Amino acid sequence: MKFIVLTLFKEMFEPFVNTSIIKRTIQKDIVSIDVVDIREFTKDKHNRVDFPPYGGGSGMIISPEPLSAAIDYSIDKLKHEDKDIEIIYMSPRGRVLNYNISKELSVKDCNYIVICGHYEGIDERIIEEYNVKEISIGDYVLTGGELACQVLMDSIIRLLPGAITQESLDEESHTNGLLEYPQYTKPYDFRGRLVPEILISGHHKKIAEYRKQESIRITKKFRPDLLDEFDK
Ligand code: ADE
């Protein structure tokens, strides 16, 4: 899977692509992430990429000209691949990301161009022109789409085959519609708080049943809305 990220702040992606599981997944060629500076595509003599909104109002809007040039360049780079290209814009008005959307995007035979806005956003005509899908990472507003884009890519990449073990994926929150059960490790006694006996019993069937019950208890406590879905 290939991602091309379009941004005005390339440096924000340095730690993301150079750390931990994402770094390893890139090294293993499971995914590639190219980060492209939208400013490189401006023809403005002062190197500007954003202008005030027509009709007035605060903030600046990224102009469709450098952005479309950056998108065309990215499409050109991806078009020789035998895969569809999907263009995503990180935006607080988009479809709100959840596990199912990440899973859906991870299994699609697709490469992705992800646009990160800054300031007040991008010109609406880009969304129409390129049939752009908008994704939000939650009902709050960030100063730009860069962090949101990293959240989106992280949630997709970790689901790609070979990124992390299938066992870790099977057991984590949201995979089966429930939140994950509590986990314990050494030492057995931490300030008088002991690890539940069942977990050191070696009785795998009973441990699995205990964990299921704990998952249900935790989900009831923190996210009862998920249980309604689970029961359906
Ligand atoms: N850009 C600004 N706020 C955002 C959000 N909540 N989700 C995605 N992109 C954004």
mmCIF file of C-alpha atoms and ligand atoms in Angstrom:
data_model
loop_
_atom_site.group_PDB
_atom_site.id
_atom_site.type_symbol
_atom_site.label_atom_id
_atom_site.label_comp_id
_atom_site.label_asym_id
_atom_site.label_seq_id
_atom_site.Cartn_x
_atom_site.Cartn_y
_atom_site.Cartn_z
ATOM 1 C CA MET A 1 0.000 0.000 0.000
ATOM 2 C CA LYS A 2 1.275 3.472 -0.874
ATOM 3 C CA PHE A 3 0.414 6.769 0.757
ATOM 4 C CA ILE A 4 1.285 10.139 -0.717
ATOM 5 C CA VAL A 5 0.681 12.890 1.810
ATOM 6 C CA LEU A 6 0.203 16.474 0.633
ATOM 7 C CA THR A 7 1.074 19.039 3.293
ATOM 8 C CA LEU A 8 2.638 22.417 3.984
ATOM 9 C CA PHE A 9 4.454 20.965 7.016
ATOM 10 C CA LYS A 10 6.512 17.993 5.864
ATOM 11 C CA GLU A 11 8.628 18.067 9.011
ATOM 12 C CA MET A 12 5.652 16.926 11.083
ATOM 13 C CA PHE A 13 5.926 13.487 9.431
ATOM 14 C CA GLU A 14 9.616 12.893 10.251
ATOM 15 C CA PRO A 15 9.088 11.247 13.646
ATOM 16 C CA PHE A 16 6.074 9.318 12.360
ATOM 17 C CA VAL A 17 7.923 7.539 9.549
ATOM 18 C CA ASN A 18 11.078 7.023 11.615
ATOM 19 C CA THR A 19 9.698 5.389 14.737
ATOM 20 C CA SER A 20 8.691 1.933 15.930
ATOM 21 C CA ILE A 21 6.136 -0.151 14.035
ATOM 22 C CA ILE A 22 5.549 2.349 11.220
ATOM 23 C CA LYS A 23 9.301 2.546 10.549
ATOM 24 C CA ARG A 24 9.577 -1.255 10.516
ATOM 25 C CA THR A 25 6.535 -1.618 8.265
ATOM 26 C CA ILE A 26 8.123 0.785 5.767
ATOM 27 C CA GLN A 27 11.440 -1.124 5.948
ATOM 28 C CA LYS A 28 9.587 -4.390 5.300
ATOM 29 C CA ASP A 29 8.020 -2.796 2.172
ATOM 30 C CA ILE A 30 4.522 -3.390 3.440
ATOM 31 C CA VAL A 31 3.774 0.294 3.041
ATOM 32 C CA SER A 32 5.425 3.396 1.590
ATOM 33 C CA ILE A 33 4.771 6.953 2.709
ATOM 34 C CA ASP A 34 5.860 9.838 0.473
ATOM 35 C CA VAL A 35 5.399 13.299 1.891
ATOM 36 C CA VAL A 36 5.030 16.091 -0.661
ATOM 37 C CA ASP A 37 5.195 19.836 0.014
ATOM 38 C CA ILE A 38 2.237 21.623 -1.612
ATOM 39 C CA ARG A 39 4.295 24.830 -1.717
ATOM 40 C CA GLU A 40 6.620 23.291 -4.309
ATOM 41 C CA PHE A 41 3.740 23.506 -6.764
ATOM 42 C CA THR A 42 2.889 27.182 -6.448
ATOM 43 C CA LYS A 43 3.472 29.497 -9.382
ATOM 44 C CA ASP A 44 2.937 32.579 -7.211
ATOM 45 C CA LYS A 45 5.931 34.885 -7.368
ATOM 46 C CA HIS A 46 5.918 35.244 -3.574
ATOM 47 C CA ASN A 47 5.591 31.500 -3.098
ATOM 48 C CA ARG A 48 2.111 31.877 -1.616
ATOM 49 C CA VAL A 49 -0.276 28.933 -1.497
ATOM 50 C CA ASP A 50 -3.160 30.400 0.469
ATOM 51 C CA PHE A 51 -5.418 33.406 0.127
ATOM 52 C CA PRO A 52 -8.347 34.977 2.011
ATOM 53 C CA PRO A 53 -11.784 33.445 1.424
ATOM 54 C CA TYR A 54 -14.125 34.946 -1.173
ATOM 55 C CA GLY A 55 -17.072 36.508 0.632
ATOM 56 C CA GLY A 56 -14.955 37.501 3.608
ATOM 57 C CA GLY A 57 -14.230 35.776 6.879
ATOM 58 C CA SER A 58 -11.187 34.882 8.895
ATOM 59 C CA GLY A 59 -8.251 32.656 8.001
ATOM 60 C CA MET A 60 -6.752 31.601 4.734
ATOM 61 C CA ILE A 61 -7.814 28.978 2.204
ATOM 62 C CA ILE A 62 -5.328 26.827 0.287
ATOM 63 C CA SER A 63 -5.663 27.753 -3.372
ATOM 64 C CA PRO A 64 -6.851 25.070 -5.816
ATOM 65 C CA GLU A 65 -3.977 25.753 -8.196
ATOM 66 C CA PRO A 66 -0.918 24.525 -6.254
ATOM 67 C CA LEU A 67 -3.046 21.830 -4.612
ATOM 68 C CA SER A 68 -4.360 20.447 -7.910
ATOM 69 C CA ALA A 69 -0.806 20.482 -9.302
ATOM 70 C CA ALA A 70 0.346 18.480 -6.252
ATOM 71 C CA ILE A 71 -2.558 16.042 -6.676
ATOM 72 C CA ASP A 72 -1.872 15.604 -10.419
ATOM 73 C CA TYR A 73 1.792 14.959 -9.671
ATOM 74 C CA SER A 74 0.810 12.321 -7.084
ATOM 75 C CA ILE A 75 -1.702 10.648 -9.414
ATOM 76 C CA ASP A 76 1.015 10.518 -12.043
ATOM 77 C CA LYS A 77 3.361 8.783 -9.596
ATOM 78 C CA LEU A 78 0.725 6.199 -8.666
ATOM 79 C CA LYS A 79 -0.978 5.577 -11.993
ATOM 80 C CA HIS A 80 1.464 2.865 -13.117
ATOM 81 C CA GLU A 81 0.511 0.748 -10.121
ATOM 82 C CA ASP A 82 -2.198 -1.812 -10.678
ATOM 83 C CA LYS A 83 -4.394 -0.283 -7.972
ATOM 84 C CA ASP A 84 -7.162 2.250 -7.569
ATOM 85 C CA ILE A 85 -6.254 5.658 -6.224
ATOM 86 C CA GLU A 86 -8.399 7.186 -3.511
ATOM 87 C CA ILE A 87 -8.027 10.814 -2.485
ATOM 88 C CA ILE A 88 -8.785 11.674 1.120
ATOM 89 C CA TYR A 89 -8.968 15.097 2.759
ATOM 90 C CA MET A 90 -8.541 15.257 6.543
ATOM 91 C CA SER A 91 -11.364 17.514 7.677
ATOM 92 C CA PRO A 92 -13.460 18.033 10.812
ATOM 93 C CA ARG A 93 -16.615 17.818 8.683
ATOM 94 C CA GLY A 94 -15.768 14.365 7.302
ATOM 95 C CA ARG A 95 -16.985 10.881 8.185
ATOM 96 C CA VAL A 96 -15.737 10.182 11.718
ATOM 97 C CA LEU A 97 -12.996 7.554 11.779
ATOM 98 C CA ASN A 98 -13.540 4.302 13.656
ATOM 99 C CA TYR A 99 -12.163 0.757 13.588
ATOM 100 C CA ASN A 100 -14.499 -0.354 10.800
ATOM 101 C CA ILE A 101 -13.445 2.475 8.493
ATOM 102 C CA SER A 102 -9.736 1.770 9.128
ATOM 103 C CA LYS A 103 -10.329 -1.917 8.440
ATOM 104 C CA GLU A 104 -12.272 -1.104 5.252
ATOM 105 C CA LEU A 105 -9.438 1.120 3.992
ATOM 106 C CA SER A 106 -6.772 -1.444 4.946
ATOM 107 C CA VAL A 107 -8.324 -4.234 2.874
ATOM 108 C CA LYS A 108 -9.089 -2.118 -0.204
ATOM 109 C CA ASP A 109 -6.788 -2.702 -3.144
ATOM 110 C CA CYS A 110 -5.962 0.988 -3.134
ATOM 111 C CA ASN A 111 -3.219 3.551 -2.872
ATOM 112 C CA TYR A 112 -4.060 6.771 -1.084
ATOM 113 C CA ILE A 113 -3.353 10.446 -1.580
ATOM 114 C CA VAL A 114 -4.063 12.256 1.687
ATOM 115 C CA ILE A 115 -4.489 16.031 1.736
ATOM 116 C CA CYS A 116 -3.691 17.878 4.950
ATOM 117 C CA GLY A 117 -5.254 21.324 5.190
ATOM 118 C CA HIS A 118 -4.037 24.054 7.463
ATOM 119 C CA TYR A 119 -5.547 27.428 8.259
ATOM 120 C CA GLU A 120 -9.246 27.462 7.271
ATOM 121 C CA GLY A 121 -9.042 24.591 4.813
ATOM 122 C CA ILE A 122 -8.973 24.005 1.079
ATOM 123 C CA ASP A 123 -10.985 25.363 -1.834
ATOM 124 C CA GLU A 124 -14.246 23.389 -2.222
ATOM 125 C CA ARG A 125 -13.669 22.917 -5.943
ATOM 126 C CA ILE A 126 -10.829 20.487 -5.231
ATOM 127 C CA ILE A 127 -13.274 18.219 -3.412
ATOM 128 C CA GLU A 128 -15.658 18.268 -6.386
ATOM 129 C CA GLU A 129 -12.987 18.025 -9.077
ATOM 130 C CA TYR A 130 -11.249 14.954 -7.648
ATOM 131 C CA ASN A 131 -14.173 13.249 -5.881
ATOM 132 C CA VAL A 132 -12.315 13.612 -2.595
ATOM 133 C CA LYS A 133 -13.497 11.651 0.483
ATOM 134 C CA GLU A 134 -13.410 13.579 3.734
ATOM 135 C CA ILE A 135 -12.405 11.922 7.000
ATOM 136 C CA SER A 136 -12.466 13.429 10.493
ATOM 137 C CA ILE A 137 -10.748 11.907 13.505
ATOM 138 C CA GLY A 138 -13.296 13.278 15.962
ATOM 139 C CA ASP A 139 -15.633 16.088 16.829
ATOM 140 C CA TYR A 140 -13.046 18.737 17.611
ATOM 141 C CA VAL A 141 -10.934 21.018 15.454
ATOM 142 C CA LEU A 142 -7.171 20.673 15.053
ATOM 143 C CA THR A 143 -4.886 23.411 13.729
ATOM 144 C CA GLY A 144 -4.203 21.250 10.692
ATOM 145 C CA GLY A 145 -4.769 17.848 9.131
ATOM 146 C CA GLU A 146 -1.233 16.539 9.722
ATOM 147 C CA LEU A 147 -1.850 14.860 13.073
ATOM 148 C CA ALA A 148 -5.193 13.560 11.846
ATOM 149 C CA CYS A 149 -3.482 12.092 8.782
ATOM 150 C CA GLN A 150 -0.974 10.299 10.993
ATOM 151 C CA VAL A 151 -3.798 8.887 13.112
ATOM 152 C CA LEU A 152 -5.548 7.656 9.973
ATOM 153 C CA MET A 153 -2.419 6.084 8.459
ATOM 154 C CA ASP A 154 -1.383 4.478 11.752
ATOM 155 C CA SER A 155 -4.803 2.899 12.234
ATOM 156 C CA ILE A 156 -4.711 1.482 8.674
ATOM 157 C CA ILE A 157 -1.050 0.410 8.509
ATOM 158 C CA ARG A 158 -1.131 -1.648 11.716
ATOM 159 C CA LEU A 159 -3.927 -3.745 10.162
ATOM 160 C CA LEU A 160 -1.909 -4.619 7.029
ATOM 161 C CA PRO A 161 -0.707 -8.228 6.873
ATOM 162 C CA GLY A 162 2.788 -8.514 8.398
ATOM 163 C CA ALA A 163 2.702 -5.201 10.286
ATOM 164 C CA ILE A 164 1.976 -6.728 13.695
ATOM 165 C CA THR A 165 1.057 -10.220 14.799
ATOM 166 C CA GLN A 166 -2.428 -11.486 14.065
ATOM 167 C CA GLU A 167 -2.701 -12.505 17.722
ATOM 168 C CA SER A 168 -2.268 -8.893 18.923
ATOM 169 C CA LEU A 169 -4.915 -7.753 16.451
ATOM 170 C CA ASP A 170 -7.372 -10.480 17.493
ATOM 171 C CA GLU A 171 -7.250 -9.516 21.138
ATOM 172 C CA GLU A 172 -7.361 -5.738 21.029
ATOM 173 C CA SER A 173 -10.191 -3.314 21.669
ATOM 174 C CA HIS A 174 -12.825 -2.877 18.947
ATOM 175 C CA THR A 175 -11.808 -5.957 16.903
ATOM 176 C CA ASN A 176 -14.768 -7.968 18.191
ATOM 177 C CA GLY A 177 -16.999 -5.014 19.048
ATOM 178 C CA LEU A 178 -15.844 -4.982 22.686
ATOM 179 C CA LEU A 179 -13.090 -3.146 24.575
ATOM 180 C CA GLU A 180 -10.027 -5.105 25.614
ATOM 181 C CA TYR A 181 -9.896 -6.925 28.990
ATOM 182 C CA PRO A 182 -7.393 -5.702 31.637
ATOM 183 C CA GLN A 183 -3.784 -6.879 31.205
ATOM 184 C CA TYR A 184 -1.178 -7.740 33.865
ATOM 185 C CA THR A 185 2.545 -8.503 33.815
ATOM 186 C CA LYS A 186 5.384 -8.954 36.329
ATOM 187 C CA PRO A 187 5.589 -8.508 39.272
ATOM 188 C CA TYR A 188 2.820 -10.734 40.637
ATOM 189 C CA ASP A 189 2.493 -8.489 43.708
ATOM 190 C CA PHE A 190 2.516 -4.737 43.028
ATOM 191 C CA ARG A 191 2.057 -2.772 46.271
ATOM 192 C CA GLY A 192 -0.196 -5.501 47.607
ATOM 193 C CA ARG A 193 -2.291 -5.638 44.420
ATOM 194 C CA LEU A 194 -2.115 -9.213 43.160
ATOM 195 C CA VAL A 195 -2.610 -10.522 39.638
ATOM 196 C CA PRO A 196 -6.000 -12.334 39.400
ATOM 197 C CA GLU A 197 -5.425 -16.010 40.312
ATOM 198 C CA ILE A 198 -7.135 -17.337 37.207
ATOM 199 C CA LEU A 199 -4.412 -15.808 34.983
ATOM 200 C CA ILE A 200 -1.694 -17.923 36.602
ATOM 201 C CA SER A 201 -3.809 -21.093 36.688
ATOM 202 C CA GLY A 202 -2.622 -22.248 33.251
ATOM 203 C CA HIS A 203 -6.260 -23.138 32.462
ATOM 204 C CA HIS A 204 -6.604 -21.644 28.970
ATOM 205 C CA LYS A 205 -10.330 -22.191 28.531
ATOM 206 C CA LYS A 206 -11.153 -20.610 31.871
ATOM 207 C CA ILE A 207 -8.781 -17.706 31.157
ATOM 208 C CA ALA A 208 -10.519 -17.075 27.823
ATOM 209 C CA GLU A 209 -13.941 -17.092 29.513
ATOM 210 C CA TYR A 210 -12.708 -14.769 32.298
ATOM 211 C CA ARG A 211 -11.282 -12.346 29.729
ATOM 212 C CA LYS A 212 -14.533 -12.322 27.761
ATOM 213 C CA GLN A 213 -16.493 -11.483 30.929
ATOM 214 C CA GLU A 214 -13.982 -8.759 31.784
ATOM 215 C CA SER A 215 -14.269 -7.324 28.244
ATOM 216 C CA ILE A 216 -18.025 -7.133 28.666
ATOM 217 C CA ARG A 217 -17.678 -5.529 32.130
ATOM 218 C CA ILE A 218 -15.178 -2.904 30.855
ATOM 219 C CA THR A 219 -17.287 -2.139 27.782
ATOM 220 C CA LYS A 220 -20.398 -1.721 29.986
ATOM 221 C CA LYS A 221 -18.449 0.684 32.186
ATOM 222 C CA PHE A 222 -16.725 2.847 29.563
ATOM 223 C CA ARG A 223 -18.706 2.436 26.330
ATOM 224 C CA PRO A 224 -22.195 1.017 26.912
ATOM 225 C CA ASP A 225 -23.115 2.272 23.423
ATOM 226 C CA LEU A 226 -20.828 -0.409 21.941
ATOM 227 C CA LEU A 227 -22.696 -3.146 23.805
ATOM 228 C CA ASP A 228 -25.939 -2.168 22.098
ATOM 229 C CA GLU A 229 -24.209 -2.793 18.753
ATOM 230 C CA PHE A 230 -22.630 -6.029 20.040
ATOM 231 C CA ASP A 231 -26.019 -7.443 21.106
ATOM 232 C CA LYS A 232 -27.612 -6.795 17.700
HETATM 233 N N1 ADE B 1 -8.405 18.964 10.609
HETATM 234 C C1 ADE B 1 -8.775 19.781 11.604
HETATM 235 N N2 ADE B 1 -9.519 19.152 12.502
HETATM 236 C C2 ADE B 1 -9.643 17.857 12.084
HETATM 237 C C3 ADE B 1 -10.301 16.713 12.585
HETATM 238 N N3 ADE B 1 -11.017 16.730 13.712
HETATM 239 N N4 ADE B 1 -10.209 15.581 11.872
HETATM 240 C C4 ADE B 1 -9.532 15.545 10.729
HETATM 241 N N5 ADE B 1 -8.878 16.594 10.212
HETATM 242 C C5 ADE B 1 -8.930 17.754 10.872
#
